[in-house]
Coordinates of N, CA and C in Angstrom, one line a residue:
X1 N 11.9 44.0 42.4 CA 11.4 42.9 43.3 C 11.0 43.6 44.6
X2 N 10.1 43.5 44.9 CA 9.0 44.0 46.4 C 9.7 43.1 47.4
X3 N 9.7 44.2 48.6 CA 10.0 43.1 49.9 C 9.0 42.7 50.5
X4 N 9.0 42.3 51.9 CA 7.7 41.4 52.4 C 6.7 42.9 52.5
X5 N 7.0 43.9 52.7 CA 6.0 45.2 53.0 C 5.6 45.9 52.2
X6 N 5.8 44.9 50.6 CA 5.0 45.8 49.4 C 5.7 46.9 48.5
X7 N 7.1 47.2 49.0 CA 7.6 48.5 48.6 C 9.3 47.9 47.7
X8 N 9.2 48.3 46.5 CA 10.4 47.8 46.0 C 11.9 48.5 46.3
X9 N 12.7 47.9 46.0 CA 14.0 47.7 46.5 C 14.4 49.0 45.7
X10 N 15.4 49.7 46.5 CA 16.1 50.3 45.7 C 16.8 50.4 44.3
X11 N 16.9 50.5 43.6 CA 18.0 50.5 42.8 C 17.5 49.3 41.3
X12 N 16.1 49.2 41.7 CA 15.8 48.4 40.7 C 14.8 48.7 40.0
X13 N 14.8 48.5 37.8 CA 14.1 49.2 37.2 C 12.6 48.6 36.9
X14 N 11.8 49.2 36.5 CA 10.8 48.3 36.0 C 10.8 47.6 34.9
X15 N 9.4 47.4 34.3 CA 9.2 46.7 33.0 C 9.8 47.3 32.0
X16 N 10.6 46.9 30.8 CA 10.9 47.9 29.5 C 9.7 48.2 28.8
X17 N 10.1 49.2 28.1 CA 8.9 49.2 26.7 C 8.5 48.3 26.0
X18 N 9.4 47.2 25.5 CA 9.1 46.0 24.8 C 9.1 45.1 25.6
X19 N 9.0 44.9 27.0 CA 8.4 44.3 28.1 C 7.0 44.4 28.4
X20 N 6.3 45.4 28.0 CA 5.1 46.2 28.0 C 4.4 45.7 27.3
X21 N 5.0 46.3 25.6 CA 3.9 46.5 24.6 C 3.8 45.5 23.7
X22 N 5.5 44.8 23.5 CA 5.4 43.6 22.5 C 5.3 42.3 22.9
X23 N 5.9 42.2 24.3 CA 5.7 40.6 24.5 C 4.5 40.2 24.7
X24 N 3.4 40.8 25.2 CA 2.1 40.3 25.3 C 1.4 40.2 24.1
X25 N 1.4 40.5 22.5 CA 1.2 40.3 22.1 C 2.3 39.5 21.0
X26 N 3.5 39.3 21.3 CA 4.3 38.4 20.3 C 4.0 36.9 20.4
X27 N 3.3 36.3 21.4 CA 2.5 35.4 21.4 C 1.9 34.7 20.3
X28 N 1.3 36.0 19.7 CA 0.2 35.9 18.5 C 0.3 36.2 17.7
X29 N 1.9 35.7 16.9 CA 2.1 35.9 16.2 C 2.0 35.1 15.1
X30 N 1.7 33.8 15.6 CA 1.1 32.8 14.3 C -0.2 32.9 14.3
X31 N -0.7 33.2 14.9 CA -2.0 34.0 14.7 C -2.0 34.8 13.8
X32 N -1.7 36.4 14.1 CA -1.4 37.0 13.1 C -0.9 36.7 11.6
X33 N -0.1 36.0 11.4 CA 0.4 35.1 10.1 C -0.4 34.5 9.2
X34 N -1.5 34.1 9.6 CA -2.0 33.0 8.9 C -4.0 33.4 9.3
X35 N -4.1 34.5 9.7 CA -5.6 34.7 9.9 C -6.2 35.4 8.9
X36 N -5.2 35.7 7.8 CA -5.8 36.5 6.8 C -5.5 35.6 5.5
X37 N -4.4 34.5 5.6 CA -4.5 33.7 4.6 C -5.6 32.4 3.8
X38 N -5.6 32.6 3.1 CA -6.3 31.8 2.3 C -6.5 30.5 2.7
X39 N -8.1 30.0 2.8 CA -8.4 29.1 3.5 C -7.7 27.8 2.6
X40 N -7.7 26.4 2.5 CA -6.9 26.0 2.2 C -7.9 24.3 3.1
X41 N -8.9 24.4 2.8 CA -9.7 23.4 3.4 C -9.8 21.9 2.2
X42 N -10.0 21.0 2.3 CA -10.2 20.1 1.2 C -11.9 19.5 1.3
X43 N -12.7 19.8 0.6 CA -13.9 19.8 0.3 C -14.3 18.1 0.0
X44 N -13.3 17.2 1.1 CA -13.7 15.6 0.9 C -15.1 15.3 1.4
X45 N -15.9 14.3 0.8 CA -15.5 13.5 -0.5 C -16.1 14.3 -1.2
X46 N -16.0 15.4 -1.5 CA -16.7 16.0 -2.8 C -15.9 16.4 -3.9
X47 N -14.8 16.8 -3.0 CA -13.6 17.3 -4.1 C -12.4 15.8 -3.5
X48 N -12.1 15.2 -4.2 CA -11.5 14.6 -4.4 C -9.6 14.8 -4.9
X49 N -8.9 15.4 -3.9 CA -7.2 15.2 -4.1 C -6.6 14.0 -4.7
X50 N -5.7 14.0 -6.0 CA -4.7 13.4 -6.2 C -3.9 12.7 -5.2
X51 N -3.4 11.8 -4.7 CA -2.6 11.6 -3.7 C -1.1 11.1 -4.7
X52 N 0.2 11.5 -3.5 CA 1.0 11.6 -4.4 C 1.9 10.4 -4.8
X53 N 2.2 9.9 -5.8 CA 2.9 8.9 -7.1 C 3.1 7.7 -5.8
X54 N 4.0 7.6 -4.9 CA 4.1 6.7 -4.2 C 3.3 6.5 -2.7
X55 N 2.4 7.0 -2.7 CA 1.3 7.2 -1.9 C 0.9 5.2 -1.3
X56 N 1.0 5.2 0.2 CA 0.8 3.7 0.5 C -0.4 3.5 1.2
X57 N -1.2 3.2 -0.6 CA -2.7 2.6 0.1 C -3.1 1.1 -0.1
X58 N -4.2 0.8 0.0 CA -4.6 -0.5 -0.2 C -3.7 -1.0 -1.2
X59 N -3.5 -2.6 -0.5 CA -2.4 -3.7 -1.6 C -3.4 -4.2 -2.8
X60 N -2.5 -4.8 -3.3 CA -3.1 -5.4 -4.9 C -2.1 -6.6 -5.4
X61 N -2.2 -7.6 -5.4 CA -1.9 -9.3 -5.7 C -1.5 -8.9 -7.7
X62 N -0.7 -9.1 -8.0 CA -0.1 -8.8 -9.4 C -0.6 -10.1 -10.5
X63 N -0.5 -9.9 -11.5 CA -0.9 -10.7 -12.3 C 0.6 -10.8 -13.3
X64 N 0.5 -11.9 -14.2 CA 1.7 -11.7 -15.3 C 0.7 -11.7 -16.5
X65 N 1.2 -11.5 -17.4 CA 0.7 -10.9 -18.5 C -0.4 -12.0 -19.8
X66 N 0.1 -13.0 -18.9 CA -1.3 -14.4 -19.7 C -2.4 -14.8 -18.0
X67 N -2.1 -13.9 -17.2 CA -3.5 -14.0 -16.3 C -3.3 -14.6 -15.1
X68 N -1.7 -15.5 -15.5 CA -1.3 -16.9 -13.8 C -0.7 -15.7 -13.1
X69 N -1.1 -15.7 -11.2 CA -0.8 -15.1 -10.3 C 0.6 -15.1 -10.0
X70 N 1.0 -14.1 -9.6 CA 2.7 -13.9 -9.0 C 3.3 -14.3 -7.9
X71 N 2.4 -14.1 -7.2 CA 2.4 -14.8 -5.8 C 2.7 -16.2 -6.0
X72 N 3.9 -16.8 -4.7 CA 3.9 -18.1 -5.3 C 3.8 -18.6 -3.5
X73 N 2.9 -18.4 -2.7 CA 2.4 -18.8 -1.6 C 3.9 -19.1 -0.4
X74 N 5.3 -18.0 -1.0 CA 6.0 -17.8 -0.1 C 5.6 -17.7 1.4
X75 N 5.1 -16.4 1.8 CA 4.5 -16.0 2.7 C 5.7 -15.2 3.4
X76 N 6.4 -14.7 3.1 CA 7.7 -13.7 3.4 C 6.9 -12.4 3.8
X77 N 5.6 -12.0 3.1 CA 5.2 -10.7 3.5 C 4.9 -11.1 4.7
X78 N 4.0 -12.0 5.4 CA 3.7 -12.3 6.2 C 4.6 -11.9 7.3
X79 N 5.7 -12.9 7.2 CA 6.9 -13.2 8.4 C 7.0 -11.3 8.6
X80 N 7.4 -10.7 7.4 CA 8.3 -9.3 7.4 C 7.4 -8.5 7.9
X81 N 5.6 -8.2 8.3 CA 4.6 -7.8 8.7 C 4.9 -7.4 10.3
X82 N 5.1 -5.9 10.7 CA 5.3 -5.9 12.0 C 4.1 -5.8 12.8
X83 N 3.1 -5.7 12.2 CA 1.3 -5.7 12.9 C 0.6 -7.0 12.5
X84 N 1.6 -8.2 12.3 CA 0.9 -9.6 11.9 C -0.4 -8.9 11.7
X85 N -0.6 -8.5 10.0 CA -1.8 -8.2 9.3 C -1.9 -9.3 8.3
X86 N -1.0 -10.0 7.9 CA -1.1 -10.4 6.8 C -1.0 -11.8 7.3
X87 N -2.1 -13.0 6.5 CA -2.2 -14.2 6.8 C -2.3 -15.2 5.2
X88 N -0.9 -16.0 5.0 CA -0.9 -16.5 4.0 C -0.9 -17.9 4.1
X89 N -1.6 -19.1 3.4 CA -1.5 -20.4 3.0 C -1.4 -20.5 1.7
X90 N 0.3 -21.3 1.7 CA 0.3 -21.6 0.3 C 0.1 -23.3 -0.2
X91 N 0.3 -23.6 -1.3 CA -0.2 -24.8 -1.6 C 0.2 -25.0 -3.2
X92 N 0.9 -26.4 -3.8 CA 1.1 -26.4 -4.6 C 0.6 -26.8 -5.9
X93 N 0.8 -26.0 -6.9 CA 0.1 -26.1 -7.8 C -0.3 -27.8 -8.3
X94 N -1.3 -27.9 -9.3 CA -1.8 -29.3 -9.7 C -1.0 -29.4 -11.4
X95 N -0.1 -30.3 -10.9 CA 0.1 -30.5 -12.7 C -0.5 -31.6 -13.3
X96 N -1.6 -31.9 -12.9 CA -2.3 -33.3 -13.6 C -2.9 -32.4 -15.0
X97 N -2.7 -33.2 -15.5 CA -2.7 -32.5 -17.6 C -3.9 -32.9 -17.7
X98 N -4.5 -31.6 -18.1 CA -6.0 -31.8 -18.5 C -6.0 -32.5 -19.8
X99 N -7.2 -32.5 -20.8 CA -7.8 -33.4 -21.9 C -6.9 -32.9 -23.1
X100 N -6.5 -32.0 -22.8 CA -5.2 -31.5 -24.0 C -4.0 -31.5 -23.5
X101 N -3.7 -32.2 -22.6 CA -2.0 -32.8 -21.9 C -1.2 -31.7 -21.7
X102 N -2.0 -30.6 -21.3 CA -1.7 -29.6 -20.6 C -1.7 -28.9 -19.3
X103 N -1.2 -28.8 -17.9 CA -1.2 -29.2 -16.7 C -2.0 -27.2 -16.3
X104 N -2.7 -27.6 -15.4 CA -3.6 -26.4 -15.2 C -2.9 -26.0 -14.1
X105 N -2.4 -24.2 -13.9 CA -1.8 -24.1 -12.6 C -2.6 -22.5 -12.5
X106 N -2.5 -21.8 -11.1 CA -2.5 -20.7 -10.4 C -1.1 -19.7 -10.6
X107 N -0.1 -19.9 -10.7 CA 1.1 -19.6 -10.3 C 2.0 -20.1 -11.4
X108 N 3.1 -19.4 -11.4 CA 4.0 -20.0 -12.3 C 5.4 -20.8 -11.4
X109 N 4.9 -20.6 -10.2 CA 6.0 -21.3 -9.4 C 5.7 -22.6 -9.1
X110 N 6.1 -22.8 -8.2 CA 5.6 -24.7 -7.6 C 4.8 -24.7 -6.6
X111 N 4.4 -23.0 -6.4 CA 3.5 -23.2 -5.0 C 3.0 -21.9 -5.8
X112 N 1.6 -21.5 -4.9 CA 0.8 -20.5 -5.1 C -0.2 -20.1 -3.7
X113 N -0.3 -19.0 -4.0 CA -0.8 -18.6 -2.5 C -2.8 -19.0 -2.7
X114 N -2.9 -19.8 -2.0 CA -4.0 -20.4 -1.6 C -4.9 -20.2 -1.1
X115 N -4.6 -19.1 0.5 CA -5.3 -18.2 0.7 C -4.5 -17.1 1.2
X116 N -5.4 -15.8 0.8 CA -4.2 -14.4 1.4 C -5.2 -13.3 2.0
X117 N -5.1 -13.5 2.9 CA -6.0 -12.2 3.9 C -4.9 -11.2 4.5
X118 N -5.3 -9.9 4.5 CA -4.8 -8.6 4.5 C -5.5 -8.1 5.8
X119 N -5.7 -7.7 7.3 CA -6.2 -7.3 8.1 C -6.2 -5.8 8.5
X120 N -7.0 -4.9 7.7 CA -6.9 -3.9 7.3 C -7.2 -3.0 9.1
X121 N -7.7 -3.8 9.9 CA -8.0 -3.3 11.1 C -6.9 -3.1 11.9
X122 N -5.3 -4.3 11.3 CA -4.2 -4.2 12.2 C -2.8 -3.6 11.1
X123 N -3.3 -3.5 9.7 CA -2.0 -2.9 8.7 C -2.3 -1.7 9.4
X124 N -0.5 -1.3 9.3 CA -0.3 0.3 9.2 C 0.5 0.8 7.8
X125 N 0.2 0.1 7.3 CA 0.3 0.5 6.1 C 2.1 1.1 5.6
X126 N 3.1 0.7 6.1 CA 3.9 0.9 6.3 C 4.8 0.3 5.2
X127 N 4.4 -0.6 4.6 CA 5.0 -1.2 2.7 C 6.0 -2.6 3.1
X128 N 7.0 -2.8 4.0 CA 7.6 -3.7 4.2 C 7.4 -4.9 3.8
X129 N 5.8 -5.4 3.6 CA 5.4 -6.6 3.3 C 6.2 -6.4 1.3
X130 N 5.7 -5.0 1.3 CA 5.9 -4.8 -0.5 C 7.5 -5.0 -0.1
X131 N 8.5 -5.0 0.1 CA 9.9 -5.0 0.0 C 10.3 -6.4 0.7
X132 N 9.2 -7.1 0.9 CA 9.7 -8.4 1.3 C 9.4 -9.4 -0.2
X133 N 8.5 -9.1 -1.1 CA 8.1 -10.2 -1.7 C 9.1 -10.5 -3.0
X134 N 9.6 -11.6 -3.2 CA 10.9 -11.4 -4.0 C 10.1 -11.3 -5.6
X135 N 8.9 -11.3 -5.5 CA 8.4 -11.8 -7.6 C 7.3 -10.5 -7.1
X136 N 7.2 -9.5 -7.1 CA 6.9 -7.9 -7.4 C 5.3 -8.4 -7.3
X137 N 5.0 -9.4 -6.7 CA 3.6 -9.7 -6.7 C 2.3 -9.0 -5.7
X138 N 3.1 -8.7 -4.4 CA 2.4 -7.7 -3.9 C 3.1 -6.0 -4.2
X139 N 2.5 -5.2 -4.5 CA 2.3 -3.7 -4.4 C 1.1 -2.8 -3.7
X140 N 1.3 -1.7 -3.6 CA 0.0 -0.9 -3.1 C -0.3 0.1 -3.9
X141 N -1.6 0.8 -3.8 CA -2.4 1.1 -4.9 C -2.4 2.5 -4.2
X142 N -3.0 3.2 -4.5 CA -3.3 4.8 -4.6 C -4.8 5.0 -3.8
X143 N -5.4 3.6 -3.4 CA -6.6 3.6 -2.9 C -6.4 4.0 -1.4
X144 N -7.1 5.2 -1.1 CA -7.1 4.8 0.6 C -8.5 5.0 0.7
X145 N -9.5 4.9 0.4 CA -11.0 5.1 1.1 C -11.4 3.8 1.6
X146 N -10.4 3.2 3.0 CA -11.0 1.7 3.2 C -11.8 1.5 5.0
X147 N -12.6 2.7 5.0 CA -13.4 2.8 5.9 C -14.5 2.3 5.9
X148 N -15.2 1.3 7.1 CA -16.4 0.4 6.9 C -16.8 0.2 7.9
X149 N -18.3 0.1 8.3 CA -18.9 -0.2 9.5 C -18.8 -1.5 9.9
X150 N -18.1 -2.4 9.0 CA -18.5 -3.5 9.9 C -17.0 -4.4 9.9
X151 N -16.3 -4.8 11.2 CA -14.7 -5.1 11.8 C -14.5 -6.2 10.3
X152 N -15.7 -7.4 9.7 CA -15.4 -8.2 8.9 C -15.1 -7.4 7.5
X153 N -15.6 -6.8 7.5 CA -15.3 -6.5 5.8 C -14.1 -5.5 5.6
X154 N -13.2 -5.7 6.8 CA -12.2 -4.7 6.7 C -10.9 -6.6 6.6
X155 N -11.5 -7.1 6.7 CA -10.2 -7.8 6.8 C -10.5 -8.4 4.6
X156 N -9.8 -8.4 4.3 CA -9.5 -8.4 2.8 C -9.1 -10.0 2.2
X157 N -10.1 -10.4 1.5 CA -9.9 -11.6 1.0 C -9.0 -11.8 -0.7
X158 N -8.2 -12.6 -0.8 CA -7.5 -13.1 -1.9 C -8.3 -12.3 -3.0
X159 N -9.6 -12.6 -3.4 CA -10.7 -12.3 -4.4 C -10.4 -10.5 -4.1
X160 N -10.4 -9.9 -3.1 CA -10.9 -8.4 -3.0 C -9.3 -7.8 -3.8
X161 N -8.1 -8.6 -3.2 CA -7.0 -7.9 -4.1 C -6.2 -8.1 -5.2
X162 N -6.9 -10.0 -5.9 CA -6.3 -9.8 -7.0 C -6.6 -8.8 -8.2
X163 N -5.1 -8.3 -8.9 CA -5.6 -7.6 -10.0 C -6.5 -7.9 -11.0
X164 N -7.7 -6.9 -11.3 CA -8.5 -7.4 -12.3 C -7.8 -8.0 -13.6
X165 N -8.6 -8.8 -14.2 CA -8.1 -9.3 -15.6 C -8.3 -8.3 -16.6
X166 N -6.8 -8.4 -17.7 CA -6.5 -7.4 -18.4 C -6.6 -7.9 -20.0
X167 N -7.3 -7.3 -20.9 CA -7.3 -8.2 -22.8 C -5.9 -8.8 -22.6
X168 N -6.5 -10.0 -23.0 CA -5.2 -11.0 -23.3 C -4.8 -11.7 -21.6
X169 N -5.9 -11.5 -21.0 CA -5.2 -12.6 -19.7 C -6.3 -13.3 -19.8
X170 N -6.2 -14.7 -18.7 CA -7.2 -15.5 -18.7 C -7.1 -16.0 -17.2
X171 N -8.2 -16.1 -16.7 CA -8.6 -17.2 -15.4 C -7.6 -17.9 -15.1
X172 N -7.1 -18.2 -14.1 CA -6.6 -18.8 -13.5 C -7.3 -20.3 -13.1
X173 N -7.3 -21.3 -13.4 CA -6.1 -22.3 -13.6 C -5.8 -22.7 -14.9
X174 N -4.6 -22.2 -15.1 CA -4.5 -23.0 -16.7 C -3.0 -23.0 -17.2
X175 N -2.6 -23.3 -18.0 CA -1.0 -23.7 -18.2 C -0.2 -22.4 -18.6
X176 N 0.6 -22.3 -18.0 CA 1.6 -21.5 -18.6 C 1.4 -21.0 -20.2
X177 N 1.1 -20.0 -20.2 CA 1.5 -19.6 -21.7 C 2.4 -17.9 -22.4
X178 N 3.5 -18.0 -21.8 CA 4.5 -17.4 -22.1 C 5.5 -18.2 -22.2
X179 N 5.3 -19.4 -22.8 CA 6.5 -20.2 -22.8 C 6.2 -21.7 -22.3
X180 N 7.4 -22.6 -22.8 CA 7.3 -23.7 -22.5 C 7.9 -23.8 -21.1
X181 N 8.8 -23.0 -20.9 CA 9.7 -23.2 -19.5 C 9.4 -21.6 -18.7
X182 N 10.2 -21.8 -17.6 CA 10.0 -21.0 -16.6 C 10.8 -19.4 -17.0
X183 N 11.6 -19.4 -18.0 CA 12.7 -18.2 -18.6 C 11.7 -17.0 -18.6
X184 N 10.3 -17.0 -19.0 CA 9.8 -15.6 -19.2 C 9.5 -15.3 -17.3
X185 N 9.1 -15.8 -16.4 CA 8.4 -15.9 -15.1 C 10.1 -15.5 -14.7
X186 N 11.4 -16.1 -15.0 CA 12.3 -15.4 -13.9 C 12.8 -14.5 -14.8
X187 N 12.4 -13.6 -16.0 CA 13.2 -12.4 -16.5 C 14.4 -12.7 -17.0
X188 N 14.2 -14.2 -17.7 CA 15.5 -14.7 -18.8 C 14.9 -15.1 -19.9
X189 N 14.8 -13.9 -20.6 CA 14.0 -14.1 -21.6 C 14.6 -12.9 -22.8
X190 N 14.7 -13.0 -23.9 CA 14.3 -11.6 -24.5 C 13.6 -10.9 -25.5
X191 N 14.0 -9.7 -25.7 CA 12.5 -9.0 -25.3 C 12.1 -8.7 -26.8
X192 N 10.7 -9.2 -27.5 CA 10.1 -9.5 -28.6 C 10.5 -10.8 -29.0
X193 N 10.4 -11.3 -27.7 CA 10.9 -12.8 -28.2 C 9.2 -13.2 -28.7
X194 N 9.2 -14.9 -28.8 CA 7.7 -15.6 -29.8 C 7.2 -16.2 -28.3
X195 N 5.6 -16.0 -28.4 CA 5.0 -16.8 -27.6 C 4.2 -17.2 -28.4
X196 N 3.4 -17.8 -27.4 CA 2.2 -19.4 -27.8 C 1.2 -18.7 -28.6
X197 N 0.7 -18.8 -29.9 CA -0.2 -18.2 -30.7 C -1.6 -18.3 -30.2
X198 N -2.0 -16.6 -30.0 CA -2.5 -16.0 -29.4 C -2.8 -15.6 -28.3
X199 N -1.3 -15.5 -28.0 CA -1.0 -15.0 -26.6 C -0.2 -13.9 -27.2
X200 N 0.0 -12.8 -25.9 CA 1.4 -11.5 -26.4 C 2.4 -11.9 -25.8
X201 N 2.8 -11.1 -26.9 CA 4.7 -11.5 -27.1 C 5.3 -11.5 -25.8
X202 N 6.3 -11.7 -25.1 CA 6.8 -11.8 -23.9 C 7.9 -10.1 -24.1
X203 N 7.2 -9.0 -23.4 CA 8.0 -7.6 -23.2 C 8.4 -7.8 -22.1
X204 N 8.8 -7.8 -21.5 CA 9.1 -7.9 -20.0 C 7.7 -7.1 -19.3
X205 N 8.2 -6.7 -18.1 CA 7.5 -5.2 -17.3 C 6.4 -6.2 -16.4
X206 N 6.0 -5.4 -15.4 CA 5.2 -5.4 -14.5 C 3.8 -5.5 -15.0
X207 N 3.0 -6.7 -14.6 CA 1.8 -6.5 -15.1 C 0.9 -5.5 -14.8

């Protein structure tokens, strides 16, 4: 240490060797580490990554296995939504029996979600809504490319996330056909039991 006149104190050493030579460059040491490694860039959208098994992208509205919606216009995802993204009206099904005294519904519950918008501008994508819905009817998908120029087409209508129709489902509104009662819809059922001819059999599982 120098006093006010430029001239150091007695009895005191200078810089070490590894005061010198290494610390000015130990700095650069993650530099050095990684400037000869292998670039490791992802070539989007050209090369397209796998994203992995539980990956939380865009939702998807479930179906049961003759086509009626899962959703029964609870609106629990809603409430459980900490970025109020999610906007539900539910409304209850019509049992007035069509010309074959058969009652046409959306849902297999007493209510059905009637309208369901997703606000993709204010989700953070964070799943809670999926751990709120008690009938496995909302999930999220593996999709994340939900970038768009314009603020409207980011908010997501009922139509954008129900699941497509699968052989052997049908449009929605129409009667129950896994059964005369509610036993296949709450999982009291079993399994290769008889359904309505030509419909499939009631396996359980997620549509």
């Amino acid at each position: 240490m120098a006093d006010q006149h430029g001239s150091k104190r007695t009895g005191e050493k200078g810089p070490s060797l590894k005061e010198q030579l290494w610390d000015p460059v130990a700095g650069f040491g993650v530099t050095f580490r990684t400037m000869f490694r292998k670039v490791v860039t992802e070539q989007y959208p050209k090369e397209k990554l796998p994203t992995a098994p539980r990956f939380h992208g865009r939702h998807q509205l479930n179906r049961w296995p003759d086509g009626l919606e899962k959703c029964v216009g609870c609106e629990l995802c809603a409430w459980a939504c900490p970025a109020d993204a999610i906007y539900v009206e539910g409304a209850e099904n019509d049992d007035t029996l069509d010309a074959d005294g058969q009652s046409q519904r959306y849902s297999a519950g007493e209510r059905y979600g009637r309208v369901y918008q997703i606000n993709y501008l204010r989700c953070i994508l964070c799943g809670l809504c999926i751990e709120a819905c008690p009938t496995r009817a909302l999930t999220m998908t593996n999709e994340y490319e939900l970038a768009d120029d314009s603020r409207a087409s980011l908010i997501y209508e009922k139509s954008d996330l129900l699941a497509p129709l699968l052989p052997g489902m049908e449009q929605p509104p129409h009667p129950q056909l896994l059964g005369s009662d509610d036993d296949y819809y709450r999982g009291e059922f079993a399994h290769g039991g008889t359904a309505p001819e030509g419909q499939p059999a009631a396996t359980g599982g997620d549509a």
